mmCIF file of N, CA, C and O and ligand atoms in Angstrom:
data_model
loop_
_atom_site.group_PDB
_atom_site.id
_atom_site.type_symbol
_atom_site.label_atom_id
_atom_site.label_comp_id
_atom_site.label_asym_id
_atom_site.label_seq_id
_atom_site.Cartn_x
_atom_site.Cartn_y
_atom_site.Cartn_z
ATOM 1 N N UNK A 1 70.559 132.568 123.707
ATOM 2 C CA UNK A 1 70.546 131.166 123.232
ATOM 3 C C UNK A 1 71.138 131.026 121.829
ATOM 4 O O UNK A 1 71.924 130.090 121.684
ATOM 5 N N UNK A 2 70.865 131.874 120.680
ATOM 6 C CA UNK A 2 71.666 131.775 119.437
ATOM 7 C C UNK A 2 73.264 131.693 119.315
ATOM 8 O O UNK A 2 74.090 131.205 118.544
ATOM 9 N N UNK A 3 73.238 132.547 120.672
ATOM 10 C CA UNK A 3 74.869 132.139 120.396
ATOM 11 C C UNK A 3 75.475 131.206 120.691
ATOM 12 O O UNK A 3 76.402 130.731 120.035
ATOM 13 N N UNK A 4 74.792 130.553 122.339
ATOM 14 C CA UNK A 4 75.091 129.142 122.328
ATOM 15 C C UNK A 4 74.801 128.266 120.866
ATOM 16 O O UNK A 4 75.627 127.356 120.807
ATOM 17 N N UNK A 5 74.079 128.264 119.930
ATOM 18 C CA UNK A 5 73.892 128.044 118.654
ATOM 19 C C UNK A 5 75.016 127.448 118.310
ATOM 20 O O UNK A 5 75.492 126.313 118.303
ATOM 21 N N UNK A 6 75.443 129.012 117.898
ATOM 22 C CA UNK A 6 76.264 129.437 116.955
ATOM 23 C C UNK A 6 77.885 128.923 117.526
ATOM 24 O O UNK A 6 78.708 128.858 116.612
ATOM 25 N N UNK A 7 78.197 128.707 118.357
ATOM 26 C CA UNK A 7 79.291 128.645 119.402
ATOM 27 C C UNK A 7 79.681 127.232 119.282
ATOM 28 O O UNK A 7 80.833 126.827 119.129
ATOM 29 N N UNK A 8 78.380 126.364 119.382
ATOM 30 C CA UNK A 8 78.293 124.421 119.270
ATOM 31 C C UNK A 8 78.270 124.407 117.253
ATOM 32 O O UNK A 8 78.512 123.410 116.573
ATOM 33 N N UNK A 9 78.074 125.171 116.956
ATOM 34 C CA UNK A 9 78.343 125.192 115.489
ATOM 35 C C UNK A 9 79.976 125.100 114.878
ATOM 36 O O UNK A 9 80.633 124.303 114.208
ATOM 37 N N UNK A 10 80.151 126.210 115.437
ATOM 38 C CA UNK A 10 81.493 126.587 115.106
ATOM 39 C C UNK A 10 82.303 125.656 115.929
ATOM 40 O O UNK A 10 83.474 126.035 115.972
ATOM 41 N N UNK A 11 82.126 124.790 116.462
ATOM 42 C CA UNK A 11 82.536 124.036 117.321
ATOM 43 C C UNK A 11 82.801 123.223 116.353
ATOM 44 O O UNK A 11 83.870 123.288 115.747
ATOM 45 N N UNK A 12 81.700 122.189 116.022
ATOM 46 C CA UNK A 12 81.671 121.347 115.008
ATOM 47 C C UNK A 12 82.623 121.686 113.750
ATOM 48 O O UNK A 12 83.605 121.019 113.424
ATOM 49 N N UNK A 13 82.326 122.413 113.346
ATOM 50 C CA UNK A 13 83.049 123.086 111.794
ATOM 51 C C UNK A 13 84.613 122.856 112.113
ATOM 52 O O UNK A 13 85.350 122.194 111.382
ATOM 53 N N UNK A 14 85.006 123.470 113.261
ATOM 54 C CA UNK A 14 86.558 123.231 113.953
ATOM 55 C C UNK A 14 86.920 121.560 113.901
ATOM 56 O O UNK A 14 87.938 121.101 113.384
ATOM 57 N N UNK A 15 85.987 120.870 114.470
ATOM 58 C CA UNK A 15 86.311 119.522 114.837
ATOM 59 C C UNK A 15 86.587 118.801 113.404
ATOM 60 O O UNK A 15 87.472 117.982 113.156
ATOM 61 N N UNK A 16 85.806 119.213 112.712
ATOM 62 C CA UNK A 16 85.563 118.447 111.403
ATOM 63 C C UNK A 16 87.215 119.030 110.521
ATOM 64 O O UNK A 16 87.805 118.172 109.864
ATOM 65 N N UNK A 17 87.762 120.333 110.585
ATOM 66 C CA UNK A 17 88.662 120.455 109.591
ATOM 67 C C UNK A 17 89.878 120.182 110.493
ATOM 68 O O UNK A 17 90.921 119.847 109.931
ATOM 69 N N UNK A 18 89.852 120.304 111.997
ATOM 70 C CA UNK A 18 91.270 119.683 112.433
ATOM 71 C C UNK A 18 91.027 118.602 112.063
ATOM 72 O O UNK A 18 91.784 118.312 111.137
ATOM 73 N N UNK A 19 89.947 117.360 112.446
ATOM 74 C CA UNK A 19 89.902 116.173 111.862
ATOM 75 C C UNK A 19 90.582 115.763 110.506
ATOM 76 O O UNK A 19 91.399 114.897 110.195
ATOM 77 N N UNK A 20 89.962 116.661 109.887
ATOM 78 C CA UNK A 20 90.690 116.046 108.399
ATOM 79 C C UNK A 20 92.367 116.179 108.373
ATOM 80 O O UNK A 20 93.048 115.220 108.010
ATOM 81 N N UNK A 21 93.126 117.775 108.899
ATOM 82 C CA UNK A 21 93.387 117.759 108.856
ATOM 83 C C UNK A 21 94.768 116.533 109.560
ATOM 84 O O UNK A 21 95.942 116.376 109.226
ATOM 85 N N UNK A 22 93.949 115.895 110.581
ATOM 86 C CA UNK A 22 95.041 115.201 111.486
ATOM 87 C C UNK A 22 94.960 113.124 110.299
ATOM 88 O O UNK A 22 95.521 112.055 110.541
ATOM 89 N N UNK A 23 94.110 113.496 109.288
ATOM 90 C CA UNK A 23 93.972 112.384 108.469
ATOM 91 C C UNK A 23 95.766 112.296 108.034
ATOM 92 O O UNK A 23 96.286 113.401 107.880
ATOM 93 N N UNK A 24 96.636 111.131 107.852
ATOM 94 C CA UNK A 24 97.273 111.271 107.121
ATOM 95 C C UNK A 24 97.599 111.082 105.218
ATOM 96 O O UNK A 24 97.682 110.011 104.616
ATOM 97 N N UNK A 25 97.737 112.564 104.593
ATOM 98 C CA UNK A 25 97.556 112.584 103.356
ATOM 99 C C UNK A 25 98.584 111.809 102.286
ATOM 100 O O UNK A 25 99.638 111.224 102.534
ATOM 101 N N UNK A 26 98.076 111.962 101.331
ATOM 102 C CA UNK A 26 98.599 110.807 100.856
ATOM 103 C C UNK A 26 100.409 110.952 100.051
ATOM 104 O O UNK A 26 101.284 110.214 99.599
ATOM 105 N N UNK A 27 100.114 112.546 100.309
ATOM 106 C CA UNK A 27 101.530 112.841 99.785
ATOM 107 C C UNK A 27 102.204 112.879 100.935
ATOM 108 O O UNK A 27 103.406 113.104 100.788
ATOM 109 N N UNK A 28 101.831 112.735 102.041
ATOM 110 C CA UNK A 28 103.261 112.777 102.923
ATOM 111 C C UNK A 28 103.578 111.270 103.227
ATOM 112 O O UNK A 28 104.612 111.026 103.848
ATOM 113 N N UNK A 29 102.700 110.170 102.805
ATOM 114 C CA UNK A 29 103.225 108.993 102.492
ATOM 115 C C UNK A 29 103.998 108.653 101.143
ATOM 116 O O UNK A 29 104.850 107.776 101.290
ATOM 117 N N UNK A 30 103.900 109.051 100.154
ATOM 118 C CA UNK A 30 104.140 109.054 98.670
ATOM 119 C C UNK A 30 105.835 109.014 98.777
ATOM 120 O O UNK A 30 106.407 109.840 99.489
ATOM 121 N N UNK A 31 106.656 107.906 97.951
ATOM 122 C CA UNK A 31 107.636 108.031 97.891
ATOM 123 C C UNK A 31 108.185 107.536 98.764
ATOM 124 O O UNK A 31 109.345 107.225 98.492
ATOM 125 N N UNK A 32 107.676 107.185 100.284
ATOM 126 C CA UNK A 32 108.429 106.387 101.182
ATOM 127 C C UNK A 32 107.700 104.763 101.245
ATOM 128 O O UNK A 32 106.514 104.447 101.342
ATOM 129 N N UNK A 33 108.911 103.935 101.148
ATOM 130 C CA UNK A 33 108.398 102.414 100.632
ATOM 131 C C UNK A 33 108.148 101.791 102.176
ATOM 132 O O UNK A 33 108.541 102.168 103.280
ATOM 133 N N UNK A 34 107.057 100.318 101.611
ATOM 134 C CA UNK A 34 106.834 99.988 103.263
ATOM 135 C C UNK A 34 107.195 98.827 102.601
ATOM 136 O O UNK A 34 107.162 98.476 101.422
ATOM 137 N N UNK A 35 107.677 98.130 104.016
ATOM 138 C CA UNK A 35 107.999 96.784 104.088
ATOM 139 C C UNK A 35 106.974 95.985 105.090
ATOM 140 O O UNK A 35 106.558 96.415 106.166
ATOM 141 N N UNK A 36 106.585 94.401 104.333
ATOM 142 C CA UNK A 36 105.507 93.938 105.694
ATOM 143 C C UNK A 36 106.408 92.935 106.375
ATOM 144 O O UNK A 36 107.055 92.089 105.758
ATOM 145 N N UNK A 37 106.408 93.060 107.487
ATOM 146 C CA UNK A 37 107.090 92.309 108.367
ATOM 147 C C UNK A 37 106.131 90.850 108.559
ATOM 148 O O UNK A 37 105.058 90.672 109.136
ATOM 149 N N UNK A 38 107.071 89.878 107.774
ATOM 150 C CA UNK A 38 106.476 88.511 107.563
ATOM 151 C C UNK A 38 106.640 88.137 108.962
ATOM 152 O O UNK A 38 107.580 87.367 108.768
ATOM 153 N N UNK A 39 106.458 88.085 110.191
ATOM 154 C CA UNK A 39 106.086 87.696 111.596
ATOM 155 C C UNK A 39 105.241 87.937 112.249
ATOM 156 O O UNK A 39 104.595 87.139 112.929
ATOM 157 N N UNK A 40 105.059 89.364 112.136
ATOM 158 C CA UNK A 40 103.801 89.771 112.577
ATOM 159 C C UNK A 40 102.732 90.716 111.578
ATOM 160 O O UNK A 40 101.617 91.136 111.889
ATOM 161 N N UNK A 41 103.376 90.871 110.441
ATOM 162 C CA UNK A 41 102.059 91.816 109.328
ATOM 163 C C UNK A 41 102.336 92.649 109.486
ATOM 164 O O UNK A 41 101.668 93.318 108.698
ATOM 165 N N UNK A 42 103.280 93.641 110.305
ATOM 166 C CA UNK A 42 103.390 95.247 110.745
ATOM 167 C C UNK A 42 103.917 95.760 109.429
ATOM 168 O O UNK A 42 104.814 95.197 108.802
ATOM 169 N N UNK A 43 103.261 96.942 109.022
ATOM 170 C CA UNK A 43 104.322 97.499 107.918
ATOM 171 C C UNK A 43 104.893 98.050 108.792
ATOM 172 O O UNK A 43 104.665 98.295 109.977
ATOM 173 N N UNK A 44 106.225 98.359 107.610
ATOM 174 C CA UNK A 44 107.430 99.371 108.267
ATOM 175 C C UNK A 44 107.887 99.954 107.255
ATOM 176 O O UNK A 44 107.865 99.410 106.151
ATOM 177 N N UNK A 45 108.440 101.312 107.479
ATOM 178 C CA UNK A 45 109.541 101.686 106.264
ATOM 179 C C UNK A 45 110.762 101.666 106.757
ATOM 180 O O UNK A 45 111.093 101.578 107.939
ATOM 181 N N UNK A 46 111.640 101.777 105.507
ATOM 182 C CA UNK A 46 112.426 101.563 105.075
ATOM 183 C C UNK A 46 113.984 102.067 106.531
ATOM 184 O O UNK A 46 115.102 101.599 106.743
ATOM 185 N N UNK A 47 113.331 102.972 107.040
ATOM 186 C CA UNK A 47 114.430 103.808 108.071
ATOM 187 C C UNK A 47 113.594 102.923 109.217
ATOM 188 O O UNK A 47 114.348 102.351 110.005
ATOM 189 N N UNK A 48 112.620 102.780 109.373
ATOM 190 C CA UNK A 48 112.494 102.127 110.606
ATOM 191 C C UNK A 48 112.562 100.553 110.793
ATOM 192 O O UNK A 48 112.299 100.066 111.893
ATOM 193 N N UNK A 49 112.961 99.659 109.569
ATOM 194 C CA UNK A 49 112.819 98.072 109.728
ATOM 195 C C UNK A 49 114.505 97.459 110.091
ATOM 196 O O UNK A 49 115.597 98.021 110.169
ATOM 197 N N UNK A 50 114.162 96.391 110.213
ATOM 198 C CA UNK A 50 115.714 95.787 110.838
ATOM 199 C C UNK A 50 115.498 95.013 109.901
ATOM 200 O O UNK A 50 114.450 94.402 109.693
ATOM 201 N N UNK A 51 117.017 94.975 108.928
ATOM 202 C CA UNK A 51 116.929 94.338 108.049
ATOM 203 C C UNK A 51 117.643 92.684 108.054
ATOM 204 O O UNK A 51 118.625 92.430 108.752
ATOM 205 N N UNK A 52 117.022 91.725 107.230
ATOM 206 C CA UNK A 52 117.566 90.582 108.276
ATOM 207 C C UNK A 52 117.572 89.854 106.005
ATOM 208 O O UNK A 52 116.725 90.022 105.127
ATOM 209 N N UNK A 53 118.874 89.159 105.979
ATOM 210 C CA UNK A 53 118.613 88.630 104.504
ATOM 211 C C UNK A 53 118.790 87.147 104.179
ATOM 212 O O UNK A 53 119.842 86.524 104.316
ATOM 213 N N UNK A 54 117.545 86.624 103.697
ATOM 214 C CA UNK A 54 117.904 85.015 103.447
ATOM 215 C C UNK A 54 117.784 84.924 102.159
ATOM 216 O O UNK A 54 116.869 85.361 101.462
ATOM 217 N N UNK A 55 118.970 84.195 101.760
ATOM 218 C CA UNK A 55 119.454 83.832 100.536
ATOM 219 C C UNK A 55 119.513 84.804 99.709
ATOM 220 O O UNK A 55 118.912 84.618 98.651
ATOM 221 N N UNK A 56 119.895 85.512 99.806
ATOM 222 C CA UNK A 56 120.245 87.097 99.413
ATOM 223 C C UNK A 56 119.101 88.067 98.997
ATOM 224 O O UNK A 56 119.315 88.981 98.201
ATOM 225 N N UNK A 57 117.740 87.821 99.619
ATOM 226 C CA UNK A 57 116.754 88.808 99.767
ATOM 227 C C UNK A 57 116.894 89.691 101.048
ATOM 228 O O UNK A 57 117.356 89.450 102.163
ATOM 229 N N UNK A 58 116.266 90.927 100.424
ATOM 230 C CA UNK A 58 116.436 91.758 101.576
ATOM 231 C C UNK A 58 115.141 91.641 102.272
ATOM 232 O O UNK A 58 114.182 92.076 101.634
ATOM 233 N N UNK A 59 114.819 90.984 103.828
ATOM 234 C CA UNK A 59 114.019 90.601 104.259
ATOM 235 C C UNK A 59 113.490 91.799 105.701
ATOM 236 O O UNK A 59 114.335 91.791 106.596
ATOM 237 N N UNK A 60 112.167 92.828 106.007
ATOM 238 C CA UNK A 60 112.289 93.877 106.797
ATOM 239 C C UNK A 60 111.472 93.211 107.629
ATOM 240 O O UNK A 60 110.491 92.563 107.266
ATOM 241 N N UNK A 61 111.980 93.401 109.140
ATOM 242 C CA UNK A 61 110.836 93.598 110.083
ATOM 243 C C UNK A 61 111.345 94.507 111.196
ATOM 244 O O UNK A 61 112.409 95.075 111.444
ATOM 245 N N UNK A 62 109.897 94.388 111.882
ATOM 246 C CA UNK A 62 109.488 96.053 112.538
ATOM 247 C C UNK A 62 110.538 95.724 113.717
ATOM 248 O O UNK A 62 111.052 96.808 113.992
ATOM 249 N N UNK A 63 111.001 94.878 114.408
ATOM 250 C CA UNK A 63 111.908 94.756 115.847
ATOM 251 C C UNK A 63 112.532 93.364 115.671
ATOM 252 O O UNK A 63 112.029 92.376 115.136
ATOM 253 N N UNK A 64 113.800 93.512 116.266
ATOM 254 C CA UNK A 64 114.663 92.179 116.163
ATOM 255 C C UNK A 64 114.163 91.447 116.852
ATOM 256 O O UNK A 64 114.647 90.323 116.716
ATOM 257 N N UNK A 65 112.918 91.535 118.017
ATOM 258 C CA UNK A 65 112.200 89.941 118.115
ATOM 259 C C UNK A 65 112.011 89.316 117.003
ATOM 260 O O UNK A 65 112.679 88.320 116.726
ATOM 261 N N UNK A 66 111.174 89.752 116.281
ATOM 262 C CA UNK A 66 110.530 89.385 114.900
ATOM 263 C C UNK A 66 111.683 89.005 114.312
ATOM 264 O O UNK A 66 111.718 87.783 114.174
ATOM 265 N N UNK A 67 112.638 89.561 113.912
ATOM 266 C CA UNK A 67 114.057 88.752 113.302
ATOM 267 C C UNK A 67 114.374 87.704 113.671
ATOM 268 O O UNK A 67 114.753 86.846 112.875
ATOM 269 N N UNK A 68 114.288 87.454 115.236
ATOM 270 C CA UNK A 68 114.777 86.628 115.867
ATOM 271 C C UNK A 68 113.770 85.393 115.800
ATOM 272 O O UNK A 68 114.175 84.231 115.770
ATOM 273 N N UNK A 69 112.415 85.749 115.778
ATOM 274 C CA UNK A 69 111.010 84.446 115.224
ATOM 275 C C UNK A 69 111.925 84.159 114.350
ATOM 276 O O UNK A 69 112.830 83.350 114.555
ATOM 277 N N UNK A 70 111.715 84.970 113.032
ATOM 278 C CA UNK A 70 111.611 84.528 111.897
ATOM 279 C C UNK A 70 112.652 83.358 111.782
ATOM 280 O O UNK A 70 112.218 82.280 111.375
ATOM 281 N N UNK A 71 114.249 83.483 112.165
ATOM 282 C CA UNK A 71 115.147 82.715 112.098
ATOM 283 C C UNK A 71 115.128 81.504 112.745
ATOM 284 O O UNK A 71 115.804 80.595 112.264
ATOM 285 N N UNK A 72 114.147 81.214 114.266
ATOM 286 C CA UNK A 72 113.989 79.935 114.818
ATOM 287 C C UNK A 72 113.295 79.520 113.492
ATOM 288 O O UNK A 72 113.678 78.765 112.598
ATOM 289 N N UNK A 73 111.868 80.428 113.676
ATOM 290 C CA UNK A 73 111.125 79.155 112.405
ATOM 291 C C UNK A 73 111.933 78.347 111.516
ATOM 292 O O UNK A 73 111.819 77.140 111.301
ATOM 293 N N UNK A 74 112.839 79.243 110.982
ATOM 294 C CA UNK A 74 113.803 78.770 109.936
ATOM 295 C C UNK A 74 114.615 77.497 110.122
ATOM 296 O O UNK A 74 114.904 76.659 109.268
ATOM 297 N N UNK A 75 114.925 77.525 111.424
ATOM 298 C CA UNK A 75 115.725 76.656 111.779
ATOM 299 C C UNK A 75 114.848 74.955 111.879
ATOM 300 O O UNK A 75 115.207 73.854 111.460
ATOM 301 N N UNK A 76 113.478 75.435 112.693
ATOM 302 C CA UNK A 76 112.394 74.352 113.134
ATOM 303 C C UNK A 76 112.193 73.829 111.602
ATOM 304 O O UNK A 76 112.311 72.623 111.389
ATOM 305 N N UNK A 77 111.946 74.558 110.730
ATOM 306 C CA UNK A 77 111.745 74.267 109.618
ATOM 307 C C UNK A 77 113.164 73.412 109.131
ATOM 308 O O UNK A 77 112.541 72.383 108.873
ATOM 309 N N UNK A 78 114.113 73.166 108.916
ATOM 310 C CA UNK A 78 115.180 72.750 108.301
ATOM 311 C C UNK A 78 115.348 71.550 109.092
ATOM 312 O O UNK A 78 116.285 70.785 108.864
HETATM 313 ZN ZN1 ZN B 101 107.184 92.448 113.725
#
């Protein structure tokens, strides 16, 4: 029986440091910029956003649907 113990122990101890380890740290975010995609809130970075520019801002979102919102609104709006 101790080793069953010891076995659901070491079990735990495993779960807990892959866990952390599968946390993402903060340096492998560090240095890469996010953009929030004003359509739906998604961040994105910089290699993954479609870049779309009004009035000469650089404007990111996560998929050219969202480009494609953003520009009706624009239009409904005007
Ligand atoms: Zn989006």
């Amino acid at each position: 029986m101790k080793f069953l113990i010891w076995l659901l122990i070491g079990y735990i101890v495993f779960r807990i440091v892959r866990g952390k380890k599968e946390l993402p740290s903060p340096e492998a975010t560090k240095g890469e910029e996010t953009f929030r995609d004003p359509v739906c809130g998604v961040y994105v970075t910089a290699d993954d956003a479609v870049v779309g520019t009004l009035e000469g801002e650089r404007i990111h979102f996560c998929s050219h649907e969202c480009l494609e919102k953003f520009r009706e609104n624009l239009e409904h709006k005007a």
